[in-house]
mmCIF file of C-alpha atoms and ligand atoms in Angstrom:
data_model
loop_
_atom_site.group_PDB
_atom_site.id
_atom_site.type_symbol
_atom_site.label_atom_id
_atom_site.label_comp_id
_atom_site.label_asym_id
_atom_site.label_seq_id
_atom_site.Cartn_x
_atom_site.Cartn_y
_atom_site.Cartn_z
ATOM 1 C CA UNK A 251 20.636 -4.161 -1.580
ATOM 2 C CA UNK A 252 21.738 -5.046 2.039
ATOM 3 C CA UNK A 253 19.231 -2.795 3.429
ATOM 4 C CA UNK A 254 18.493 -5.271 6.887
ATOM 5 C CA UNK A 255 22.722 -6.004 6.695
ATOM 6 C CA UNK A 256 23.512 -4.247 10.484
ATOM 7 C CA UNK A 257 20.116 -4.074 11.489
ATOM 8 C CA UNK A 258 18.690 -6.943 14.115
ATOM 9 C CA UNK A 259 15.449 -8.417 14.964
ATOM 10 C CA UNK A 260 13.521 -6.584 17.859
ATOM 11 C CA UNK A 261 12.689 -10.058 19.372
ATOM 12 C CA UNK A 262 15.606 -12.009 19.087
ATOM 13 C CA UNK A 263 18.471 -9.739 18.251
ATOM 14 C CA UNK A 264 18.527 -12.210 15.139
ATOM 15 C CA UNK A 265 20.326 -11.526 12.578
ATOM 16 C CA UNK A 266 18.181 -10.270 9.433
ATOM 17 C CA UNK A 267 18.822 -11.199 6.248
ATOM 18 C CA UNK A 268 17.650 -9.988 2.788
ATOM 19 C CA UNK A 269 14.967 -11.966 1.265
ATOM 20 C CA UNK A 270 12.098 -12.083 -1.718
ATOM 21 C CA UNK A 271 9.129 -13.620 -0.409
ATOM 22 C CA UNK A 272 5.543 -13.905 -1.286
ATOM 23 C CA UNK A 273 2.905 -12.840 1.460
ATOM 24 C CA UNK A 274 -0.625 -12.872 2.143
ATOM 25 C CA UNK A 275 -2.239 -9.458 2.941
ATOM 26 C CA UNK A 276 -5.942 -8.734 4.003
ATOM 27 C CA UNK A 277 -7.037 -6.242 1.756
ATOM 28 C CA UNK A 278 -11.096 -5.400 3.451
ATOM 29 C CA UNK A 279 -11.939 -8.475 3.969
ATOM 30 C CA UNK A 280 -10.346 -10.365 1.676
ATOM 31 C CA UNK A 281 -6.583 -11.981 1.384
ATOM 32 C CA UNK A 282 -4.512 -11.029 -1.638
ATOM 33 C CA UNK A 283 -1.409 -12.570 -2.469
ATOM 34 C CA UNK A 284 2.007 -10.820 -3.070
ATOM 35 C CA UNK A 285 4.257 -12.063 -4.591
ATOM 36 C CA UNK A 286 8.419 -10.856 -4.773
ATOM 37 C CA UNK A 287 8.196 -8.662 -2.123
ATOM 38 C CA UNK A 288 12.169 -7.453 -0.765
ATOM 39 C CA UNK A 289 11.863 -8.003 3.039
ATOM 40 C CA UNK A 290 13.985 -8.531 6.141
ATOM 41 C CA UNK A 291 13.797 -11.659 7.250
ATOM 42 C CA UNK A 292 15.208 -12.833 10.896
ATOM 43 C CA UNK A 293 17.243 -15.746 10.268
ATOM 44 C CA UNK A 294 16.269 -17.128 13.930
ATOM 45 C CA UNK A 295 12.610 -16.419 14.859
ATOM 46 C CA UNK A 296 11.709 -15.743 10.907
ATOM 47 C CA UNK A 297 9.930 -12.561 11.946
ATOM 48 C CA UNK A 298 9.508 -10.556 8.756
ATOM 49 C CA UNK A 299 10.235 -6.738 8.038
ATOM 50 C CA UNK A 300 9.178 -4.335 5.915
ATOM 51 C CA UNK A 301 10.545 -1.081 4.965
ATOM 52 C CA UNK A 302 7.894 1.517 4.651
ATOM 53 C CA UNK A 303 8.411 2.152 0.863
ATOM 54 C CA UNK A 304 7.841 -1.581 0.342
ATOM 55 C CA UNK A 305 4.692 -1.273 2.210
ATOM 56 C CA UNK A 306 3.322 1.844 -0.035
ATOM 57 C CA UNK A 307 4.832 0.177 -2.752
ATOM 58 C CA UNK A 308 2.428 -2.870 -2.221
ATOM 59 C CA UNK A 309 -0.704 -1.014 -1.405
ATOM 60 C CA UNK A 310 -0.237 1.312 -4.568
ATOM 61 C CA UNK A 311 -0.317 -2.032 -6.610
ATOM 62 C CA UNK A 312 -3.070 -3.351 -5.102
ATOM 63 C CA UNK A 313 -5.006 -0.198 -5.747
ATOM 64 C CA UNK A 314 -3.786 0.800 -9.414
ATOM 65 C CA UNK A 315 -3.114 -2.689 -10.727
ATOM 66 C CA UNK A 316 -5.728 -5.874 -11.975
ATOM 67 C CA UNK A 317 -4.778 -9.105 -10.191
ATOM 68 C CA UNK A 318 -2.270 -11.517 -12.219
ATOM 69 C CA UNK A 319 -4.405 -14.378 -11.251
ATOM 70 C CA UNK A 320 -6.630 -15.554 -9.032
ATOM 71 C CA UNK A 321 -6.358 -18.392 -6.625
ATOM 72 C CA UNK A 322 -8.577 -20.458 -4.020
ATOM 73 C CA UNK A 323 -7.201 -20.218 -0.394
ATOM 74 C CA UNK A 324 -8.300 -22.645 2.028
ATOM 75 C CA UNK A 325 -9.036 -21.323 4.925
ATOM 76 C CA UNK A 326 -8.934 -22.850 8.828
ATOM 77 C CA UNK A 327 -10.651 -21.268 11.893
ATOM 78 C CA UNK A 328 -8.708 -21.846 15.427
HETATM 79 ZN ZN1 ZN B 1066 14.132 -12.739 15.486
#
């Protein structure tokens, strides 16, 4: 734990903060949702990190694992 504790954001000098979040990736083309996922969080500008055994961690599931469930995102166009 504490991973992010003396490290600060590269946009605001926030301070980052330890958090479990759930996040949308784009997987191809579609959007899966993860769910739990121990980031860094900026507590100013709420710009996320991601260590890079997180990130394997996440695509390994993706790959090896079946879906929990499966949900209907709406989706907006700007
Ligand atoms: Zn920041």
């Amino acid at each position: 734990m504490g991973f992010w504790e003396d490290e600060r954001c590269e946009y605001c000098q926030g301070v980052i903060i330890d958090k479990m979040i759930d996040s949308p990736r784009k997987i191809g083309n579609r959007y899966v949702l993860i769910k739990n996922i121990p980031a860094g969080v900026c507590k100013k500008c709420g710009t996320k990190y991601y260590t890079a055994n997180v990130l394997k961690t996440i695509e390994g599931s993706i790959r090896r694992r079946k879906a929990e469930k499966e949900i209907p995102m709406a989706v907006y166009s700007l």
